[in-house]
Coordinates of C-alpha atoms in Angstrom, one line a residue:
M85 CA 4.5 34.7 -66.0
L86 CA 3.3 33.0 -62.9
T87 CA 0.8 33.9 -60.2
T88 CA 2.6 34.2 -56.9
N89 CA -0.4 33.0 -55.0
P90 CA 0.0 29.1 -55.5
F91 CA -3.3 28.7 -53.4
E92 CA -5.4 30.5 -55.8
D93 CA -4.1 29.2 -59.5
D94 CA -6.3 26.0 -58.7
K95 CA -9.5 27.3 -57.5
L96 CA -12.8 27.7 -59.1
R97 CA -13.4 31.3 -60.1
E98 CA -16.5 33.1 -60.4
E99 CA -17.0 35.1 -63.8
C100 CA -18.0 38.3 -62.3
G101 CA -19.6 40.7 -59.8
V102 CA -22.0 43.6 -60.6
F103 CA -23.3 46.8 -59.0
G104 CA -25.6 49.4 -59.7
V105 CA -27.0 52.6 -58.2
S106 CA -30.2 54.7 -59.3
G107 CA -30.9 58.0 -58.1
A108 CA -27.5 59.0 -56.2
D109 CA -25.6 62.1 -56.9
G110 CA -22.2 60.9 -58.1
A111 CA -23.5 57.4 -58.7
A112 CA -20.3 56.3 -60.6
A113 CA -18.1 56.9 -57.3
L114 CA -20.5 54.7 -55.4
V115 CA -20.2 52.0 -58.0
A116 CA -16.4 52.3 -57.8
L117 CA -16.4 51.6 -54.2
G118 CA -19.1 48.8 -54.5
L119 CA -17.0 47.2 -57.0
H120 CA -14.0 47.1 -54.7
A121 CA -15.9 45.2 -52.4
L122 CA -16.8 42.7 -55.2
Q123 CA -13.1 42.4 -56.5
H124 CA -12.9 38.8 -55.3
R125 CA -15.4 37.7 -58.1
G126 CA -13.4 39.1 -60.9
Q127 CA -9.8 40.5 -61.0
E128 CA -9.1 40.6 -64.8
A129 CA -10.8 43.8 -65.7
A130 CA -13.4 46.4 -64.4
G131 CA -15.9 48.9 -66.2
I132 CA -18.3 51.5 -65.2
T133 CA -21.2 53.1 -67.4
S134 CA -23.0 56.3 -66.1
Y135 CA -26.2 57.9 -67.5
D136 CA -26.8 61.7 -67.0
G137 CA -30.3 61.8 -68.3
T138 CA -29.0 62.8 -71.8
H139 CA -26.1 60.6 -72.7
F140 CA -24.2 57.5 -71.5
H141 CA -20.6 57.5 -70.5
T142 CA -18.2 54.4 -70.1
H143 CA -14.7 53.7 -68.8
R144 CA -13.3 50.1 -69.1
A145 CA -10.0 49.0 -68.2
M146 CA -8.1 45.9 -67.7
G147 CA -6.7 45.2 -64.2
H148 CA -8.5 45.9 -60.8
V149 CA -10.6 48.3 -59.7
A150 CA -7.9 50.3 -57.6
G151 CA -5.6 52.0 -60.2
N152 CA -8.4 52.3 -62.7
F153 CA -11.2 54.0 -60.7
D154 CA -9.6 55.7 -57.9
R155 CA -8.6 58.6 -59.9
D156 CA -10.8 61.9 -59.8
D157 CA -10.4 62.6 -63.4
V158 CA -12.1 58.9 -64.4
I159 CA -15.1 59.5 -61.9
R160 CA -15.4 63.3 -63.2
A161 CA -15.9 61.8 -66.6
L162 CA -18.6 59.4 -65.6
P163 CA -21.6 62.0 -64.7
G164 CA -25.2 61.3 -63.8
N165 CA -27.2 59.7 -60.9
V166 CA -27.4 56.3 -62.4
A167 CA -24.5 53.9 -63.0
C168 CA -23.6 50.5 -63.2
G169 CA -20.4 48.5 -63.1
H170 CA -18.7 44.9 -63.5
V171 CA -15.7 43.1 -62.4
R172 CA -14.8 40.5 -64.5
Y173 CA -13.0 37.0 -64.6
S174 CA -13.8 35.5 -68.1
T175 CA -15.2 32.0 -68.5
T176 CA -16.4 32.9 -71.9
G177 CA -14.7 35.1 -74.4
E178 CA -11.0 36.3 -74.7
T179 CA -9.3 38.4 -72.3
A180 CA -9.4 41.7 -74.3
L181 CA -11.1 45.1 -73.8
R182 CA -13.8 44.6 -76.2
N183 CA -15.2 41.9 -73.9
V184 CA -15.1 44.1 -70.7
Q185 CA -18.2 45.2 -69.3
P186 CA -20.9 46.8 -69.0
L187 CA -21.3 46.1 -72.7
Y188 CA -23.1 49.4 -74.4
A189 CA -25.0 49.7 -77.8
E190 CA -27.3 52.4 -79.2
L191 CA -30.8 50.6 -80.2
A192 CA -33.7 52.1 -81.8
S193 CA -35.1 52.9 -78.3
G194 CA -31.9 54.7 -77.2
G195 CA -28.7 53.8 -75.2
F196 CA -28.7 50.1 -73.6
A197 CA -25.8 49.1 -70.9
V198 CA -25.7 45.8 -69.5
A199 CA -23.5 44.2 -66.7
H200 CA -24.1 40.4 -66.4
N201 CA -22.9 37.9 -64.0
G202 CA -23.4 34.2 -65.1
N203 CA -23.3 32.4 -68.4
I204 CA -25.7 31.9 -71.3
S205 CA -25.6 28.2 -72.1
N206 CA -27.2 28.6 -75.5
A207 CA -25.2 31.8 -76.5
L208 CA -23.4 30.3 -79.4
H209 CA -26.6 28.8 -80.7
L210 CA -28.2 31.9 -80.5
R211 CA -25.1 33.8 -82.1
R212 CA -24.9 31.9 -85.1
E213 CA -28.8 32.5 -85.7
L214 CA -28.5 36.1 -85.1
V215 CA -25.3 36.5 -87.4
Q216 CA -27.3 34.7 -90.2
R217 CA -30.0 37.5 -89.7
G218 CA -27.6 40.2 -90.2
S219 CA -26.3 41.0 -86.5
I220 CA -22.7 42.2 -86.2
F221 CA -21.0 41.1 -83.2
Q222 CA -18.1 43.3 -81.8
S223 CA -17.1 41.1 -78.7
T224 CA -16.8 37.3 -78.0
S225 CA -18.8 37.7 -74.7
D226 CA -21.9 35.8 -74.3
T227 CA -23.5 38.9 -72.7
E228 CA -23.6 40.8 -76.2
T229 CA -26.1 38.0 -77.3
I230 CA -28.7 39.6 -75.1
I231 CA -28.1 43.1 -76.8
H232 CA -28.7 41.4 -80.1
L233 CA -32.0 39.7 -79.1
V234 CA -33.3 42.9 -77.7
A235 CA -32.3 44.8 -80.8
T236 CA -33.9 42.4 -83.0
S237 CA -37.2 41.6 -81.0
G238 CA -40.6 42.0 -83.0
Y239 CA -41.9 43.8 -79.8
R240 CA -42.3 47.5 -79.8
D241 CA -41.9 48.5 -76.3
L242 CA -38.5 48.2 -74.8
L243 CA -39.1 46.3 -71.6
D244 CA -41.2 43.8 -73.7
R245 CA -38.0 43.4 -76.1
F246 CA -36.1 42.8 -73.1
I247 CA -38.5 40.1 -71.8
D248 CA -38.6 38.6 -75.2
A249 CA -34.7 38.3 -75.0
L250 CA -34.6 36.8 -71.8
K251 CA -37.3 34.1 -72.9
Q252 CA -34.8 32.9 -75.6
I253 CA -32.0 32.5 -73.4
E254 CA -30.9 29.5 -71.0
G255 CA -28.3 29.3 -68.4
A256 CA -27.7 31.5 -65.5
Y257 CA -27.9 35.2 -65.4
S258 CA -28.0 38.2 -63.1
L259 CA -28.3 41.4 -64.9
I260 CA -28.2 45.1 -64.4
C261 CA -29.1 46.9 -67.6
M262 CA -29.3 50.7 -67.7
T263 CA -31.6 52.5 -70.4
P264 CA -33.4 55.9 -70.9
Q265 CA -36.5 54.1 -69.5
G266 CA -34.8 53.2 -66.2
M267 CA -32.6 50.8 -64.5
I268 CA -33.6 47.0 -64.8
A269 CA -32.2 44.5 -62.3
C270 CA -33.1 40.8 -63.0
R271 CA -32.1 37.1 -62.1
D272 CA -32.8 34.0 -64.2
P273 CA -35.9 32.0 -63.2
L274 CA -33.8 29.5 -61.0
G275 CA -31.9 32.2 -59.3
I276 CA -28.7 30.3 -60.1
R277 CA -26.6 33.6 -59.7
P278 CA -27.0 36.0 -56.8
L279 CA -28.4 39.6 -56.8
V280 CA -29.4 41.8 -53.9
M281 CA -31.2 45.2 -53.5
G282 CA -30.5 47.8 -51.0
R283 CA -31.5 51.7 -50.3
L284 CA -29.3 54.4 -49.8
G285 CA -31.4 57.3 -48.6
D286 CA -33.6 57.9 -51.9
S287 CA -31.5 55.7 -54.2
Y288 CA -31.8 52.1 -54.9
I289 CA -28.8 50.0 -55.2
F290 CA -28.1 46.3 -56.7
A291 CA -25.2 44.2 -56.3
S292 CA -24.0 40.7 -56.5
E293 CA -23.4 40.5 -52.5
T294 CA -24.4 42.2 -49.3
V295 CA -21.1 43.1 -48.5
A296 CA -21.0 45.5 -51.4
L297 CA -24.1 47.4 -49.8
D298 CA -22.2 47.4 -46.6
V299 CA -19.2 49.2 -48.1
V300 CA -21.4 52.4 -49.4
G301 CA -23.7 52.4 -46.3
A302 CA -26.6 50.9 -47.8
E303 CA -29.4 49.2 -46.2
F304 CA -30.1 45.8 -47.5
V305 CA -33.7 45.4 -48.6
R306 CA -34.0 42.0 -50.0
A307 CA -32.8 39.6 -52.6
V308 CA -34.0 40.0 -56.1
D309 CA -36.3 36.9 -56.5
P310 CA -35.7 34.1 -59.1
G311 CA -37.2 35.3 -62.3
E312 CA -38.0 38.7 -61.1
L313 CA -37.3 42.1 -63.0
V314 CA -37.1 45.1 -60.9
I315 CA -37.4 48.4 -62.7
V316 CA -36.3 51.7 -61.2
K317 CA -37.0 54.9 -63.0
D318 CA -36.9 58.4 -61.2
G319 CA -37.2 57.0 -57.7
E320 CA -40.1 54.8 -58.5
L321 CA -39.7 51.0 -58.2
R322 CA -41.8 48.4 -59.7
S323 CA -41.8 44.6 -59.9
L324 CA -42.6 42.2 -62.6
R325 CA -42.5 38.3 -62.8
P326 CA -42.6 37.3 -66.5
F327 CA -41.7 33.8 -66.0
S328 CA -43.6 30.6 -64.9
A329 CA -42.7 29.9 -61.5
I330 CA -40.3 27.2 -60.5
A331 CA -38.4 26.0 -57.5
P332 CA -35.2 28.1 -57.2
R333 CA -31.7 26.5 -57.7
P334 CA -29.2 29.0 -56.2
C335 CA -25.6 28.0 -56.8
I336 CA -24.3 26.0 -53.6
F337 CA -20.8 27.0 -54.2
E338 CA -21.6 30.6 -53.3
W339 CA -21.5 29.4 -49.5
V340 CA -18.5 27.0 -50.1
Y341 CA -16.0 29.6 -51.5
F342 CA -17.2 32.5 -53.9
S343 CA -19.1 34.8 -51.9
R344 CA -16.9 36.7 -49.1
P345 CA -17.7 35.4 -45.5
D346 CA -19.0 38.6 -44.4
S347 CA -22.0 38.7 -46.9
I348 CA -25.5 37.1 -46.5
A349 CA -26.7 34.9 -49.2
E350 CA -30.3 34.0 -49.4
D351 CA -30.6 34.8 -45.7
R352 CA -27.9 33.0 -44.5
S353 CA -24.6 34.2 -43.2
V354 CA -21.7 32.9 -45.4
Y355 CA -19.5 32.8 -42.5
S356 CA -21.8 30.8 -40.3
V357 CA -22.6 28.3 -43.1
R358 CA -19.0 27.7 -43.8
K359 CA -18.4 27.1 -40.1
A360 CA -21.2 24.6 -39.8
I361 CA -19.8 23.0 -43.0
G362 CA -16.5 22.4 -41.0
A363 CA -18.4 21.0 -37.8
E364 CA -20.2 18.7 -40.3
L365 CA -16.9 17.5 -41.9
A366 CA -15.5 16.8 -38.4
N367 CA -18.3 14.6 -37.6
E368 CA -17.9 12.9 -40.8
S369 CA -14.3 12.4 -41.1
A370 CA -12.7 12.6 -37.6
V371 CA -8.9 11.8 -37.4
D372 CA -6.3 11.9 -34.6
A373 CA -4.3 14.9 -34.8
D374 CA -2.7 17.9 -33.1
L375 CA -3.5 20.8 -35.0
V376 CA -6.2 22.1 -37.4
V377 CA -4.6 24.3 -40.0
P378 CA -6.8 26.2 -42.6
V379 CA -5.5 26.9 -46.1
P380 CA -5.6 30.8 -46.3
D381 CA -7.8 32.5 -46.6
S382 CA -11.0 30.6 -48.1
G383 CA -10.4 27.6 -45.5
V384 CA -10.4 29.4 -42.3
P385 CA -14.0 29.7 -41.5
A386 CA -14.5 25.8 -42.1
A387 CA -11.2 25.1 -40.3
I388 CA -12.8 27.0 -37.3
G389 CA -15.8 25.0 -37.3
Y390 CA -13.8 21.7 -37.8
A391 CA -11.8 22.7 -34.7
Q392 CA -14.6 23.7 -32.5
Q393 CA -16.5 20.4 -33.3
S394 CA -13.4 18.0 -32.9
G395 CA -11.9 19.9 -30.1
I396 CA -8.3 19.8 -32.0
P397 CA -6.6 23.5 -31.7
F398 CA -6.9 25.6 -34.7
E399 CA -3.6 27.2 -35.6
L400 CA -2.3 29.4 -38.4
G401 CA 0.2 27.0 -39.7
I402 CA 0.3 28.8 -43.2
I403 CA 1.0 32.5 -43.0
R404 CA -0.1 34.7 -46.0
S405 CA 1.4 37.9 -47.0
H406 CA -1.1 40.5 -48.4
Y407 CA 1.6 42.6 -49.9
V408 CA 2.9 41.1 -52.9
G409 CA 1.7 41.7 -56.3
R410 CA -0.3 39.2 -58.5
T411 CA 2.4 38.4 -61.0
F412 CA 6.2 38.9 -61.8
I413 CA 8.6 37.4 -64.2
Q414 CA 10.6 34.4 -62.9
P415 CA 13.7 33.3 -65.1
S416 CA 14.2 29.8 -63.8
A417 CA 12.2 26.9 -62.3
E418 CA 14.2 27.1 -59.0
V419 CA 13.2 31.0 -58.6
R420 CA 9.3 30.1 -59.5
R421 CA 9.6 27.5 -56.8
L422 CA 10.9 30.1 -54.2
G423 CA 8.4 32.7 -55.4
V424 CA 5.5 30.5 -54.1
K425 CA 6.6 31.4 -50.7
L426 CA 6.4 34.9 -51.3
K427 CA 2.7 35.0 -50.6
H428 CA 2.4 31.7 -48.6
N429 CA 4.7 30.3 -46.2
A430 CA 4.7 27.5 -43.5
N431 CA 4.8 28.5 -40.0
R432 CA 7.7 26.1 -39.4
D433 CA 8.1 26.1 -35.5
L434 CA 4.4 25.4 -35.2
I435 CA 4.1 22.5 -37.8
A436 CA 7.5 20.6 -37.0
G437 CA 6.8 17.2 -35.5
K438 CA 2.9 17.8 -35.5
R439 CA 0.0 15.7 -36.9
I440 CA -1.7 18.3 -39.3
I441 CA -5.2 18.7 -40.5
L442 CA -5.4 20.9 -43.2
V443 CA -8.8 22.3 -44.3
D444 CA -9.5 23.8 -47.7
D445 CA -12.7 24.5 -49.6
S446 CA -12.1 22.5 -52.7
I447 CA -10.0 20.4 -55.0
V448 CA -10.0 21.2 -58.6
R449 CA -6.9 20.0 -60.6
G450 CA -5.0 18.7 -57.4
T451 CA -2.0 20.7 -58.1
T452 CA -2.6 23.3 -55.4
S453 CA -3.0 20.6 -52.6
L454 CA 0.1 18.8 -53.8
K455 CA 1.9 22.1 -53.2
I456 CA 0.3 22.6 -49.8
V457 CA 1.0 19.2 -48.5
E458 CA 4.7 19.3 -49.7
M459 CA 5.2 22.6 -47.9
M460 CA 3.8 20.9 -44.7
R461 CA 6.1 18.0 -45.1
E462 CA 9.0 20.3 -45.8
A463 CA 8.2 22.2 -42.4
G464 CA 8.6 19.0 -40.6
A465 CA 4.9 17.9 -40.2
A466 CA 4.8 14.2 -38.8
E467 CA 1.4 13.6 -40.7
V468 CA -0.7 15.7 -43.1
H469 CA -4.5 15.0 -43.5
M470 CA -6.5 16.9 -45.8
R471 CA -10.1 17.7 -45.2
I472 CA -12.2 19.3 -47.9
A473 CA -15.2 21.7 -47.2
S474 CA -17.0 20.5 -50.2
P475 CA -17.9 17.3 -52.1
P476 CA -15.3 16.0 -55.0
T477 CA -15.8 18.4 -57.9
T478 CA -16.5 15.9 -60.6
H479 CA -18.4 17.8 -63.4
S480 CA -17.9 21.0 -65.1
C481 CA -19.8 24.2 -64.6
F482 CA -21.7 26.1 -67.4
Y483 CA -23.3 28.7 -65.2
G484 CA -20.5 31.4 -64.9
V485 CA -17.7 29.5 -63.1
D486 CA -14.6 29.1 -64.7
T487 CA -14.2 25.2 -64.5
P488 CA -11.8 23.0 -66.3
E489 CA -12.8 20.4 -68.6
R490 CA -14.0 17.3 -66.8
S491 CA -11.3 15.4 -67.9
K492 CA -8.8 17.7 -66.1
L493 CA -10.7 17.7 -62.8
L494 CA -8.8 15.2 -60.6
A495 CA -12.2 13.9 -58.8
A496 CA -13.6 12.8 -62.2
K497 CA -10.3 10.8 -62.7
L498 CA -9.6 9.3 -59.5
N499 CA -11.5 7.9 -56.3
V500 CA -10.8 9.4 -52.9
Q501 CA -7.7 7.1 -52.1
G502 CA -6.3 7.7 -55.8
M503 CA -6.6 11.6 -54.9
A504 CA -4.9 10.9 -51.8
D505 CA -2.1 9.6 -53.2
F506 CA -1.7 11.9 -55.9
I507 CA -1.6 15.0 -53.4
K508 CA 0.7 12.7 -50.9
A509 CA -1.5 13.3 -48.1
D510 CA -1.8 10.4 -45.3
S511 CA -5.5 11.0 -45.5
L512 CA -8.1 12.7 -47.7
A513 CA -11.8 13.2 -47.0
F514 CA -14.4 15.3 -48.5
I515 CA -17.6 16.5 -46.8
S516 CA -20.7 14.8 -48.2
I517 CA -23.5 16.4 -50.4
D518 CA -25.9 15.4 -47.5
G519 CA -23.6 17.0 -45.0
L520 CA -23.2 20.1 -47.2
Y521 CA -27.1 20.3 -47.1
R522 CA -27.2 19.8 -43.5
A523 CA -24.8 22.5 -42.9
L524 CA -27.0 24.8 -44.7
G525 CA -29.8 23.9 -42.3
E526 CA -31.7 21.7 -45.1
A527 CA -32.9 18.3 -44.9
E528 CA -30.4 15.8 -46.8
R529 CA -30.2 16.0 -50.5
R530 CA -31.5 12.4 -51.0
D531 CA -34.5 13.0 -49.1
V532 CA -35.9 16.2 -51.0
L533 CA -36.0 17.7 -54.2
P534 CA -32.5 19.5 -54.6
K535 CA -32.8 23.2 -53.5
Y536 CA -29.5 24.2 -54.8
C537 CA -27.5 24.0 -58.1
D538 CA -24.9 21.5 -57.3
A539 CA -24.2 20.1 -60.6
C540 CA -20.2 20.4 -60.0
F541 CA -20.7 17.7 -57.3
T542 CA -23.6 15.5 -58.7
G543 CA -24.1 16.3 -62.5
D544 CA -27.5 17.2 -62.0
Y545 CA -27.8 20.3 -64.2
P546 CA -31.0 22.2 -63.8
T547 CA -31.3 23.8 -67.2
A548 CA -30.5 22.5 -70.8
L549 CA -27.0 22.9 -72.1
T550 CA -27.3 23.5 -75.9
D551 CA -24.0 24.7 -76.7
H552 CA -22.4 21.8 -74.8
N553 CA -24.2 19.2 -76.2
E554 CA -24.1 20.6 -79.7
Q555 CA -20.3 20.8 -79.5
A556 CA -20.4 17.2 -78.2
L557 CA -22.4 16.0 -81.2
T558 CA -19.9 17.9 -83.6
Q559 CA -17.0 16.0 -81.9
L560 CA -18.9 12.5 -82.1
A561 CA -19.6 13.3 -85.7
L562 CA -15.9 14.1 -86.5
L563 CA -14.9 11.0 -84.8
D564 CA -17.3 9.0 -87.0
E565 CA -15.8 10.4 -90.3
P566 CA -13.6 7.7 -92.2
A567 CA -9.9 8.5 -92.0

């Protein structure tokens, strides 16, 4: 089984997207629409939980939102004016229905459902402690740790129990929780993962991105602040800030790749930032060429910015088909090779004899970039130069992004020239970390305290990494054991 999109096999993938509605008739139908708009954030599974004032109702399924939540019988089975949903791409836990969110449990205070975007970097440590105290886990997801911490907290009030649980976890999280006491939406104190709030009539809506608000016709109100808890009950909203204030560090890769270009992230247009990244890239790494060609679809805005700044014509030298399924069975290596062209194909007449600048958002393992360069060579390109709209990805992410082990990241093993040789490009250049900050309208990183989580480029992790460090110590101990 092979994915037919060769340019998405080697991408960093966001763990998930979340969407919640409080106070709207037919809330589950709105959630389904919102999840459609967030499908790019997770294509492995989807789920919706609703609350009708008495009972919670859940439907979870493997696969896309379409086909699972566009049926009337499914939506009718999710009654109530409160609902939350989740699209998943796993970074922790196996690919199985038991890990599909929202996760739900019956606590002493009543039902509790949670949808989580992010990654708890001490979940394994907490899980071991909880199991020793008698907790019985039903999934392998780090999100379930939150439920058990709430259930075993010594506080009496549910909200106090929830805050107590949050103060024990580290890492990144944007959460939408449903309880009989109301809907709770919150972000971790650093605001690493995004979460926004909107209004639709008298109802409140929470989503990972503003584009999901647009799809349901909701008005964007504001982002949920880092460390903020927003509670909605019977149309009334209140805000709590139980954590000490610290400088936020939202994930910088949201502007590079994760968010849809028609979203607004932290008051910045994602599309405009990506064009600005392309312009900075042109300033930093100019090269004589005939055409600027984006790697579809994520490279398009940066390529436009590069072309406009450099004066080199922008052309669609790679054509993408949007009508091919994700996977199919391929019986031989030759058929697998040909299957790549079902979804992307070189615009041969345009490419032949031309000096090409390819613009993409990132290089992870390098296998994708190698395929793209080979495609351009086969189409007759005279030269192929690669320009990347992010700095080299040298470190793994532990905050809800599916990143390979560091040893498998091409930039962790090779310098830029070595990477150029590996992908067989005539030249390769990345935007600098300072250029990326400039594109975001900020002072250069070297001149200020970092305003973003950019650990995948710098190794500057803004939180403790308990599970990772404990695993590293265990591996060292095993290496030190006598044979």
